Short mmCIF file of C-alpha atoms and ligand atoms in Angstrom, two decimals:
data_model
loop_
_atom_site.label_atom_id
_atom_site.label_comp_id
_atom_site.label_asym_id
_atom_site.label_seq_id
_atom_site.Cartn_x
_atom_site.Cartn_y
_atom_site.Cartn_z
CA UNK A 1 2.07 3.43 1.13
CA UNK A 2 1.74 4.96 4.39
CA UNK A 3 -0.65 3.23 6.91
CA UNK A 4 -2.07 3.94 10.37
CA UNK A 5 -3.86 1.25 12.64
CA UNK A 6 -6.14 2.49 15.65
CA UNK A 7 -5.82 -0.87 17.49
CA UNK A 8 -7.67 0.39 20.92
CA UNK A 9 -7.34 -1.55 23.75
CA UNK A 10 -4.50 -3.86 22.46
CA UNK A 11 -2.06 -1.52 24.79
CA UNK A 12 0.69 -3.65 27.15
CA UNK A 13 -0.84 -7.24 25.56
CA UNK A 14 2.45 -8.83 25.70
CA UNK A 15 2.79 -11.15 22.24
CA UNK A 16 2.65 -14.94 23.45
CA UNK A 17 2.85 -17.65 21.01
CA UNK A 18 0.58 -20.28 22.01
CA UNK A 19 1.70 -23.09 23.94
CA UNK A 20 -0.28 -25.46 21.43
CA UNK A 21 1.68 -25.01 18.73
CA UNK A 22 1.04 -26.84 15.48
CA UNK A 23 2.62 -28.95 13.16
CA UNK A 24 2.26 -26.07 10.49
CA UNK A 25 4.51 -23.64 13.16
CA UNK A 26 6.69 -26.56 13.98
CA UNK A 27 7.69 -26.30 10.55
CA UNK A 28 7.19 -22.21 9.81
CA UNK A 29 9.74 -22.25 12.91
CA UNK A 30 11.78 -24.68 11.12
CA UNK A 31 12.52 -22.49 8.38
CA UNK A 32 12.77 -18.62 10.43
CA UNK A 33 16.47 -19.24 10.83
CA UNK A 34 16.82 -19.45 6.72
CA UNK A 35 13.94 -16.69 5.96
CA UNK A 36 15.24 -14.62 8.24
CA UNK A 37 18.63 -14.99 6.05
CA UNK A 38 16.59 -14.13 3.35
CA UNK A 39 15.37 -11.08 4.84
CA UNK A 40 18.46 -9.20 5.91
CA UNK A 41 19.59 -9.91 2.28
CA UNK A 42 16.39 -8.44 0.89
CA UNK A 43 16.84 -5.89 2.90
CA UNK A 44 20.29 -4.73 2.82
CA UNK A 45 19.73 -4.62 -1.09
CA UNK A 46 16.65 -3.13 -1.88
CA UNK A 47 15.76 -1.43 -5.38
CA UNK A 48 13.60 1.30 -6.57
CA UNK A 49 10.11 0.89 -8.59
CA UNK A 50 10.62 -0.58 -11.79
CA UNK A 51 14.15 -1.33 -10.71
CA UNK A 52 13.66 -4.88 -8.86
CA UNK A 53 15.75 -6.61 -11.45
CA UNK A 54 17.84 -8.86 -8.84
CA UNK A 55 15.30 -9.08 -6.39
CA UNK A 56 13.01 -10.27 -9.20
CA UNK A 57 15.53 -12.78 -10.16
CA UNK A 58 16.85 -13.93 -6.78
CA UNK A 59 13.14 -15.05 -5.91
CA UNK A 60 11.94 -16.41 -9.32
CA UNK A 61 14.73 -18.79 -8.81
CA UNK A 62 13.46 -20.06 -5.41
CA UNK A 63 10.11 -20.19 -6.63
CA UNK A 64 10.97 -22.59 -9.58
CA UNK A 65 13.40 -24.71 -6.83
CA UNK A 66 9.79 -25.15 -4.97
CA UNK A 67 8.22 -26.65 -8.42
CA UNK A 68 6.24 -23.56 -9.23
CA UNK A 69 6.13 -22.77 -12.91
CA UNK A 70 7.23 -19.39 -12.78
CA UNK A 71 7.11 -16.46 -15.29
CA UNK A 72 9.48 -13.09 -15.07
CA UNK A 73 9.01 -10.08 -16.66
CA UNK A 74 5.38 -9.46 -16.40
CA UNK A 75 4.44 -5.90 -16.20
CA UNK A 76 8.01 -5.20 -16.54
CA UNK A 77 9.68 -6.45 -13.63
CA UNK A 78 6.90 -8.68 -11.98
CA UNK A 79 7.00 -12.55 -11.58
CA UNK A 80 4.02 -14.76 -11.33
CA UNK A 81 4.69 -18.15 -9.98
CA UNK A 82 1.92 -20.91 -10.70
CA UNK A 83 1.46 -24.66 -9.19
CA UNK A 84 -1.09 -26.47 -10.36
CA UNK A 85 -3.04 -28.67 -8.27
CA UNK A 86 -5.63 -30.72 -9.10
CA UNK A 87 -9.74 -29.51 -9.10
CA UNK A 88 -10.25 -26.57 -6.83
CA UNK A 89 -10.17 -22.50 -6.55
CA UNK A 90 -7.53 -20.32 -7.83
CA UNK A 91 -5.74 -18.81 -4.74
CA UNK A 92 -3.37 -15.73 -5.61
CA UNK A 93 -1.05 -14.69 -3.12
CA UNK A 94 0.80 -11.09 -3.73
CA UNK A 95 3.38 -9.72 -2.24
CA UNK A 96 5.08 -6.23 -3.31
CA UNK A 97 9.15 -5.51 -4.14
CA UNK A 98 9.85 -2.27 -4.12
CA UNK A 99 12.03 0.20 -1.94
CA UNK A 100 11.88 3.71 -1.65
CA UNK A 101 14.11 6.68 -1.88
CA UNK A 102 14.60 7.16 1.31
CA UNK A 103 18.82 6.89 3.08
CA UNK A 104 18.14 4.50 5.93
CA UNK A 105 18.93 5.42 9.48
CA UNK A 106 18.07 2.09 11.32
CA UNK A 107 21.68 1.84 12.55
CA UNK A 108 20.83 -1.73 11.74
CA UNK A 109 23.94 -4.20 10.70
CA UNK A 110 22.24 -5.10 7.46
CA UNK A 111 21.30 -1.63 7.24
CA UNK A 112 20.86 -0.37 3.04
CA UNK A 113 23.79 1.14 1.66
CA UNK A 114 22.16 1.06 -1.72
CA UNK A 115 22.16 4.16 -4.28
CA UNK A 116 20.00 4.83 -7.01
CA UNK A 117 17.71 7.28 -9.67
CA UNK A 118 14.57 7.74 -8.79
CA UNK A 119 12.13 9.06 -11.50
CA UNK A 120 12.16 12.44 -9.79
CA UNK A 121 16.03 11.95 -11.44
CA UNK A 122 17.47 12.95 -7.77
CA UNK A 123 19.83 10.30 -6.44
CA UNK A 124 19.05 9.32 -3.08
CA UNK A 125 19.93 6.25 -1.03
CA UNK A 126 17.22 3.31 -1.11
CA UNK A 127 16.13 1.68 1.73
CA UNK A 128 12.90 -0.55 2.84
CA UNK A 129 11.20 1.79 4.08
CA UNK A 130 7.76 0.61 3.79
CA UNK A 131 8.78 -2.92 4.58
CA UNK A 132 8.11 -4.67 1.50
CA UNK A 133 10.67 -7.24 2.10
CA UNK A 134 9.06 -8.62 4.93
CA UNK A 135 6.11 -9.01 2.64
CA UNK A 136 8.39 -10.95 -0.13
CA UNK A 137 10.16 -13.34 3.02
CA UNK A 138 6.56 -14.48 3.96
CA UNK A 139 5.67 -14.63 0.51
CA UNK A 140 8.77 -17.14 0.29
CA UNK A 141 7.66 -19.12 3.62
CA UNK A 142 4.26 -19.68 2.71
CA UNK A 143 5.56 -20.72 -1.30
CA UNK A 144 7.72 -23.22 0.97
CA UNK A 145 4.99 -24.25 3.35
CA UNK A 146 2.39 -24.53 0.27
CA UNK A 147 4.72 -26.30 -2.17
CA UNK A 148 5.48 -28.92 0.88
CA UNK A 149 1.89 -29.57 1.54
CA UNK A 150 0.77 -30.16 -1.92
CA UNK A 151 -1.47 -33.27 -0.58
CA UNK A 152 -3.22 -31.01 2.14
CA UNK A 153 -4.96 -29.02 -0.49
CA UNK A 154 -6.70 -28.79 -4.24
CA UNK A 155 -6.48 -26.39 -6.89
CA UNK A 156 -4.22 -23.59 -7.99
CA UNK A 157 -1.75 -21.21 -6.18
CA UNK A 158 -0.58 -18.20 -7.79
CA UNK A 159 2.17 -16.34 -6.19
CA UNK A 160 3.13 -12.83 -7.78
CA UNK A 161 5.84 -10.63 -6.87
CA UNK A 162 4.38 -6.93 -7.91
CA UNK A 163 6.70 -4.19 -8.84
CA UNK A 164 6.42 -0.71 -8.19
CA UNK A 165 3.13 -0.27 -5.21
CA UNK A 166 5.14 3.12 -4.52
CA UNK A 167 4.35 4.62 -7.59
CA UNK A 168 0.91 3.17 -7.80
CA UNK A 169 1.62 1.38 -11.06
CA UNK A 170 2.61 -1.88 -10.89
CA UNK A 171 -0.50 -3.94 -9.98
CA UNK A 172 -1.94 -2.01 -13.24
CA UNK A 173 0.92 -3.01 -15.38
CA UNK A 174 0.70 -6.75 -14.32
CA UNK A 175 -2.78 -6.37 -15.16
CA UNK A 176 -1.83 -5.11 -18.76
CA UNK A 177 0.58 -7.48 -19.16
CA UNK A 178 -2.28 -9.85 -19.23
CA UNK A 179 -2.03 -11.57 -15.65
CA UNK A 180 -5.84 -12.55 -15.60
CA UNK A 181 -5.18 -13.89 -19.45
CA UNK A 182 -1.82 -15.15 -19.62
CA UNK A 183 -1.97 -16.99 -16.39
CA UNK A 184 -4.83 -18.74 -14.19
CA UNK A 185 -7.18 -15.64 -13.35
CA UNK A 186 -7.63 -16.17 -9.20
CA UNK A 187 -11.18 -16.33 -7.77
CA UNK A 188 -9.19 -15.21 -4.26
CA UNK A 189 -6.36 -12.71 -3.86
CA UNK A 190 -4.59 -12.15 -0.22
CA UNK A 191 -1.86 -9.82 0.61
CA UNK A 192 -0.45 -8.01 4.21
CA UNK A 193 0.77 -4.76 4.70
CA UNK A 194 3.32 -4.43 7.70
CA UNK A 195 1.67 -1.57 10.04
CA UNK A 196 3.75 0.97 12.14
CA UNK A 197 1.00 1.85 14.48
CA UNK A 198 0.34 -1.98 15.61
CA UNK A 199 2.60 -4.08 18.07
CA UNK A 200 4.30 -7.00 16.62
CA UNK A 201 2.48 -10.07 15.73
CA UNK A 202 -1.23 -8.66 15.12
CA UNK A 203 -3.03 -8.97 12.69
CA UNK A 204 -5.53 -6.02 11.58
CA UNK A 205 -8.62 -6.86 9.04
CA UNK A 206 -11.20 -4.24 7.72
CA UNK A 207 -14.30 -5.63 5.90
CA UNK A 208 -15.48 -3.20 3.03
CA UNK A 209 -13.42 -0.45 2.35
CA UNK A 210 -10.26 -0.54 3.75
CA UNK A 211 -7.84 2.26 1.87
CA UNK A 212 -9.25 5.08 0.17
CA UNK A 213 -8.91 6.09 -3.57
CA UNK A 214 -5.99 8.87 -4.04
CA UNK A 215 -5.97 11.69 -6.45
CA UNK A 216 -3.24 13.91 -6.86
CA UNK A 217 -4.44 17.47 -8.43
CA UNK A 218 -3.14 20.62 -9.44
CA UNK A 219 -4.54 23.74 -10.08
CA UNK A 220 -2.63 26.67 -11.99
CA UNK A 221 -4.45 29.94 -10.98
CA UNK A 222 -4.15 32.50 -13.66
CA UNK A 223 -3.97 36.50 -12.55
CA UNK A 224 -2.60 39.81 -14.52
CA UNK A 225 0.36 41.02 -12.57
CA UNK A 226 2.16 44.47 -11.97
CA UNK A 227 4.04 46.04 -9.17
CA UNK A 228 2.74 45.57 -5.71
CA UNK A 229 1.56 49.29 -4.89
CA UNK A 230 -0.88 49.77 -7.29
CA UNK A 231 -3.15 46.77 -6.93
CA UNK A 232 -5.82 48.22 -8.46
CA UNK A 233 -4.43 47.33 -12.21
CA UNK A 234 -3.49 43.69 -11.35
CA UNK A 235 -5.57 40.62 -10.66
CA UNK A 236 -3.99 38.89 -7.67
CA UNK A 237 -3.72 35.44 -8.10
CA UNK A 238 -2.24 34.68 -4.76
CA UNK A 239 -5.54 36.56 -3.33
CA UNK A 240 -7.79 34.54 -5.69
CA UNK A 241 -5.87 31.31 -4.53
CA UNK A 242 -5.95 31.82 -1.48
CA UNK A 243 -9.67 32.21 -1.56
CA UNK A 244 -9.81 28.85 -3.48
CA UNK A 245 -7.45 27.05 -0.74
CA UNK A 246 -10.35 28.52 2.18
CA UNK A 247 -13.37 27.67 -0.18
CA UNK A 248 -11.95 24.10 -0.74
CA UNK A 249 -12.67 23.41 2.84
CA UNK A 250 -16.50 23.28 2.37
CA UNK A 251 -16.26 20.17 -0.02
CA UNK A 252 -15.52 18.16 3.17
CA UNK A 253 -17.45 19.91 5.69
CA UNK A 254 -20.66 21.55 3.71
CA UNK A 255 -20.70 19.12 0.81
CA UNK A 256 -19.91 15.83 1.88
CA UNK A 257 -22.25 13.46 4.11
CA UNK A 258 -20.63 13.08 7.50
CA UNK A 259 -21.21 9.91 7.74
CA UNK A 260 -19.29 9.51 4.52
CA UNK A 261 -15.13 10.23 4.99
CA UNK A 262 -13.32 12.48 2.57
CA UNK A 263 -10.12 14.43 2.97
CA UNK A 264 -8.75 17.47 0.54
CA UNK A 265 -6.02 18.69 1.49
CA UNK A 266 -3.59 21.65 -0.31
CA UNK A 267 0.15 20.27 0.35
CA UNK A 268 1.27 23.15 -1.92
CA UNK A 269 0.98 26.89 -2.73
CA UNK A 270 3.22 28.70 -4.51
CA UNK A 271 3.59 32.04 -6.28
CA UNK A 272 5.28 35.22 -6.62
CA UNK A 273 8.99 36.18 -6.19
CA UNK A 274 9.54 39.49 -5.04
CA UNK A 275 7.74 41.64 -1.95
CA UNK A 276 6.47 44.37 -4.22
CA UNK A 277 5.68 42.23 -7.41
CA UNK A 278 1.87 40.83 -7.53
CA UNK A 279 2.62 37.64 -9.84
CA UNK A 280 0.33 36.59 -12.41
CA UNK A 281 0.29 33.00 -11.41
CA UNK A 282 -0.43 30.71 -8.30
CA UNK A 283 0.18 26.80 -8.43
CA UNK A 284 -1.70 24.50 -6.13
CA UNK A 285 -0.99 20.69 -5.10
CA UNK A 286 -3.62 18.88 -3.50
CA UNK A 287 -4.24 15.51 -2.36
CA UNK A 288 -7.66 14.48 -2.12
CA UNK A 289 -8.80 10.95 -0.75
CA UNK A 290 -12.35 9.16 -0.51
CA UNK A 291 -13.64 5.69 -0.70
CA UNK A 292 -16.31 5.23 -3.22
CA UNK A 293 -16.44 6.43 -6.92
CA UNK A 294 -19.36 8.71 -5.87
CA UNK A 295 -17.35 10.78 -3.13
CA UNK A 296 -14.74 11.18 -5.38
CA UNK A 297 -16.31 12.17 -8.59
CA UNK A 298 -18.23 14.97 -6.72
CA UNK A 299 -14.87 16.04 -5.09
CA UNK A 300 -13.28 16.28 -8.42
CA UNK A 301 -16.27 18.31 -9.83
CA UNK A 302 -16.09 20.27 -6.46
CA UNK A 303 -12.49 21.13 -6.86
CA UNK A 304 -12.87 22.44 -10.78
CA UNK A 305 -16.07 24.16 -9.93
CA UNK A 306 -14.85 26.25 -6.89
CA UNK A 307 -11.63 26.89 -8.35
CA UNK A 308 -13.83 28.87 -11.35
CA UNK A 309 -15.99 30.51 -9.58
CA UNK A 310 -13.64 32.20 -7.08
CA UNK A 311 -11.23 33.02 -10.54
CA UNK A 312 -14.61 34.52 -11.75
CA UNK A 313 -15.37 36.56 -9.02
CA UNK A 314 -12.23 37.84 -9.07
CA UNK A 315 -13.38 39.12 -12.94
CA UNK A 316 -11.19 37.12 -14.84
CA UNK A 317 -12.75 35.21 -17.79
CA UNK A 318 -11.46 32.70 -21.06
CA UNK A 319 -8.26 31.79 -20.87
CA UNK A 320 -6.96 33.22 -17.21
CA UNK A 321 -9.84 30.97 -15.68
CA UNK A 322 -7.31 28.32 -13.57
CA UNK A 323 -6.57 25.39 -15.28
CA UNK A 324 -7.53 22.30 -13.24
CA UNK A 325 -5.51 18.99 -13.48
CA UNK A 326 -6.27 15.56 -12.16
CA UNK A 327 -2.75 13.26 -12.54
CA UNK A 328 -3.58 9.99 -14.14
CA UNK A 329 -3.36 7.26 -13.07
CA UNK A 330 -5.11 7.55 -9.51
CA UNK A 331 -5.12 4.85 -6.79
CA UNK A 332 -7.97 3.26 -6.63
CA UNK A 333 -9.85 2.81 -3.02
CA UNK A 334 -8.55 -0.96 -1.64
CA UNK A 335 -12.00 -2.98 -1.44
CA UNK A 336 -11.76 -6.04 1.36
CA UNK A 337 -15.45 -8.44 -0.29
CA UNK A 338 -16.77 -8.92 3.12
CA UNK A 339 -17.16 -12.84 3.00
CA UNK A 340 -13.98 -13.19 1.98
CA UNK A 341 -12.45 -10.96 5.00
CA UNK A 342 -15.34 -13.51 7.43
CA UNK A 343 -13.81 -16.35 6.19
CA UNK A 344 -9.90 -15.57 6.63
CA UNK A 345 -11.18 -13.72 10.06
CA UNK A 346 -12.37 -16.78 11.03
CA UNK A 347 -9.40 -18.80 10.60
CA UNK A 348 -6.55 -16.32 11.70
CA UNK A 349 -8.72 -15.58 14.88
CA UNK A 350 -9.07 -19.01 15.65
CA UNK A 351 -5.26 -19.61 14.95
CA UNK A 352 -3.69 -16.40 16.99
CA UNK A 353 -6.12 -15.96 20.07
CA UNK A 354 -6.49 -12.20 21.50
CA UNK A 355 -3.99 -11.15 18.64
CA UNK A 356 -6.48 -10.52 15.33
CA UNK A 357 -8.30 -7.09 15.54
CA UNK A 358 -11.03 -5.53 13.22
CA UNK A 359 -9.67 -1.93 12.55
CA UNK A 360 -10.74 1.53 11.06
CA UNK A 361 -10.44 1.97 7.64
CA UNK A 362 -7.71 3.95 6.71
CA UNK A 363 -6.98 6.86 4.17
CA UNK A 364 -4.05 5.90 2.89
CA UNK A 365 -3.52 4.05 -0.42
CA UNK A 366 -2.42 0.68 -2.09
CA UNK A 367 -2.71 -0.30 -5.72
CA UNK A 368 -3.79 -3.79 -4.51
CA UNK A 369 -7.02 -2.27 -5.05
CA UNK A 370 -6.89 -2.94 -8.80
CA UNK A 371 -6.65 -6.51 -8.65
CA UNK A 372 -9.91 -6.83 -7.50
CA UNK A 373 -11.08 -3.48 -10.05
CA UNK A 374 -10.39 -5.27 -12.58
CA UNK A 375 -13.12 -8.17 -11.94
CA UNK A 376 -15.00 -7.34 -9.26
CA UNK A 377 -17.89 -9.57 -10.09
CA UNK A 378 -15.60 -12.69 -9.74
CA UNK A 379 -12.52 -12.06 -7.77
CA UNK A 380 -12.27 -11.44 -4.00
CA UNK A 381 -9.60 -9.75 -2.44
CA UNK A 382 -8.44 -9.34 1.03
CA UNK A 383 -5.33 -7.41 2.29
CA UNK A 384 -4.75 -7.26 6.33
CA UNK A 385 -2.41 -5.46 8.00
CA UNK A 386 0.36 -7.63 10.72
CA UNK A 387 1.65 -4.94 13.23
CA UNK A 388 5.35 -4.53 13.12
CA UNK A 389 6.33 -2.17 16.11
CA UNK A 390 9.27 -4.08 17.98
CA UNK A 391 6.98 -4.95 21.71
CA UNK A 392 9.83 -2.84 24.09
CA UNK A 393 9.19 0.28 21.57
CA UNK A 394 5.37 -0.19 21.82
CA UNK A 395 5.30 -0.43 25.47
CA UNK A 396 7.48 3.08 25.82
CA UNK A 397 5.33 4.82 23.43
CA UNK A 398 2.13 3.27 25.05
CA UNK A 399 3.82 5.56 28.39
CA UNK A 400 4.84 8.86 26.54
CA UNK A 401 8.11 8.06 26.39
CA UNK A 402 9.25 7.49 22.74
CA UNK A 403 7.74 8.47 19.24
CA UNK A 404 7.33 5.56 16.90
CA UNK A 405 8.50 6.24 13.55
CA UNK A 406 6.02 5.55 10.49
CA UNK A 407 6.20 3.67 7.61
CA UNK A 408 8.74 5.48 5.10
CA UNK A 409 10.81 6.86 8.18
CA UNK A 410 14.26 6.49 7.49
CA UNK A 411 13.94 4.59 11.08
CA UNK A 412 11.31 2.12 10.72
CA UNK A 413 12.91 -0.69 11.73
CA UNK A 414 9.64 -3.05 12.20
CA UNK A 415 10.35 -6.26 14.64
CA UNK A 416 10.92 -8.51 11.10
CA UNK A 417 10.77 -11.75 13.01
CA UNK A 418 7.33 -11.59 14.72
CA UNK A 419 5.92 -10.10 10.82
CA UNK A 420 7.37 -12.88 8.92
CA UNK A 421 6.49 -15.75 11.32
CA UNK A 422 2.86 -14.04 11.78
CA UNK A 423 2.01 -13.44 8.23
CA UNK A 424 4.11 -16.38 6.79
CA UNK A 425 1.45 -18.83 9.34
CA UNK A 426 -1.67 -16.12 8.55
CA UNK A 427 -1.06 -16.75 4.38
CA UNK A 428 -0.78 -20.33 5.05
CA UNK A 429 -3.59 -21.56 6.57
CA UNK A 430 -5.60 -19.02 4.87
CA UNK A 431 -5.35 -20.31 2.01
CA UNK A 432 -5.01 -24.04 2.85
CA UNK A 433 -8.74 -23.15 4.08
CA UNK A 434 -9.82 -21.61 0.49
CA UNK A 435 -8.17 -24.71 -1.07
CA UNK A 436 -9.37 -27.79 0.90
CA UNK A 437 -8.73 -31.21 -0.21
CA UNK A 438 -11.78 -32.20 -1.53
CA UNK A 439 -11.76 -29.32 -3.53
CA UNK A 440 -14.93 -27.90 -2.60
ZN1 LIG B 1 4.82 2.67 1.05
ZN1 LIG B 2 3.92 -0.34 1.25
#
């Protein structure tokens, strides 16, 4: 999903490991060479939503090398790895697999040359363009880290590997596939999303809301056509669309609190095919976006309700009223339980000095939002975003002189090093502080 990170005042920090490094990055360091090996692999072969069938398999096997018990084929092509470990909270650690279809232009050696079918049914090449294999190499380091520091903590890690975030649907089909009832259900869930508007090696937390819920909706708007120079016998339905696509505007800015953030916007009008032919029919896309179930129920309504009206006071009635369609399933907004987000704040602050920002919410999506959906009363999730943006390519855009891409350019080419160490470390002692020793 596409991200944006208003990190204000972070501009020409230069990224500094601190010179009191730990035993924990002794050994993270250690093992860069190797994940990094891992990473241009992932990354050079990357596979489309539903499709991770090697990338599934490549990692299952390293997770059952590292003594995790480790399932595949859980909401198709997911993998949940479990180690057991004495009394304590149930830590789940997620990390997402798929690519997207989108023919890389990194120029990078291990640059994708892979091919493949979408669902749209279009070949296209595939490429990691969101940078979900940086998200599976830390996921690797900190299984490695965890699994070698089994007397350092109490209780039980589960790892999953998620299929298809693109689409929206693979946290939900893990979900269905019985993860909270097949396998140990987590009281904690942590995740990172790489972030193309960040410099390499922060780290970005928002308490509450954090990504918005996304609806996708179209509206078919229903006229009575005939031939352009005698308007008078038709009912226009690019006129009557149009009018919908002006009136939609007031949701936001006449209906919604402005303290309260909402977005509707029409990515899509089409009709007609001829200069002096007045069609009979007018198909809008929209994307609409909010954060609680409130905003977006009265959007919905909103939508279906305006689109009427102006169909009405255009006199059309029964069946040419527009048809209004909400596509199922919708992304849920991503939820960070404030104590949890404390907590982790705490510890990543305290571990990465002048590098760990609070940031705006965001109106993008992520379907790690369901994990938490599906028991909010008992499981807390937190997902944080670790700026990518190589530090030579922030400084030139921080002085006017280059564009950064963003994530799902064909040249996002994030600074993989400085994400993996940071987030590999941030997972790590994040959830060696959920799970300490003495269990409590
Ligand atoms: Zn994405
Ligand atoms: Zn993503």
């Amino acid at each position: 999903m596409r991200i944006g990170l208003a990190l204000a005042g972070v501009c020409g920090l230069a990224f500094a490991v601190p010179a009191q490094a730990d035993e924990l990055r002794d050994a993270l360091m250690e093992d860069m060479p190797e994940l990094m090996e891992v990473y241009k692999d992932l990354h050079a072969n990357p596979e489309l939503s539903f499709q991770e069938f090697n990338t599934a398999k490549k990692l299952a096997a390293r997770a059952r090398e590292l003594g995790f018990e480790v399932t595949e084929g859980v909401g198709q092509t997911g993998v949940v790895a479990v180690m057991k470990n004495g009394d304590g909270p149930t830590v789940m650690l997620r990390a997402d697999m798929d690519g997207l279809p989108v023919n890389e232009q990194t120029g990078l050696p291990y640059a994708s040359k892979a091919r493949g079918v979408p669902e749209s049914g279009v070949e296209s090449g595939i490429m990691h363009a969101c940078g979900h294999d940086t998200h599976m190499v830390a996921w690797v380091g900190a299984a490695q880290l965890l699994a070698e520091r089994k007397d350092e903590w109490s209780g039980t890690l589960v790892m999953i590997l998620q299929p298809a975030e693109e689409l929206g649907l693979g946290a939900v089909a893990m979900l269905e596939d019985g993860l909270y009832e097949r396998f140990p259900k987590p009281d904690y869930v942590l995740a990172f999303h790489d972030a193309a508007a960040a410099p390499a090696g922060f780290i970005g937390y928002t308490p509450g809301f954090a990504l918005a819920n996304v609806d996708s909706v179209d509206i078919t708007v229903k006229g009575v056509g005939g031939h352009g120079a005698y308007p008078h016998t038709t009912k226009d339905p690019i006129v009557i669309a149009s009018s919908i696509v002006m009136r939609l505007q007031t949701l936001v800015s006449r209906e919604t609190s402005p303290l309260d953030s909402a977005v509707v916007t029409v990515g899509s009008f089409r009709s007609g095919a001829k200069h002096n032919i007045i069609s009979d029919e007018a198909k809008l896309q929209l994307t609409v976006r909010s954060y609680s179930d409130e905003t977006r129920a009265a959007l919905l309504e909103g939508i279906e309700r305006i689109a009427k009206a102006e169909s009405m006071a255009a006199g059309l009635s029964g069946d040419l009223l527009p048809v209004v369609e909400v596509k199922d399933p919708y992304t849920p907004a991503t939820y960070n339980t404030p104590e949890l987000t404390a907590d982790v704040a705490e510890v990543l602050t305290a571990r990465f000095p002048g590098r760990v920002f609070e940031t705006d919410p965001v109106m993008g999506g992520e379907d790690f939002s369901q994990f938490r959906r599906a028991d909010p009363d008992n499981v807390q999730t937190l997902i944080f975003w670790v700026g990518g943006v190589p530090q030579d390519q922030w400084e030139k855009a921080q002085a006017g002189e280059a564009e950064l891409p963003s994530l799902h350019s064909p040249f996002w080419a994030p600074d993989a090093e400085k994400v993996i160490a940071t987030a590999t470390e941030a997972l790590t002692a994040a959830t060696l502080d959920l799970m300490p020793r003495s269990g409590g």
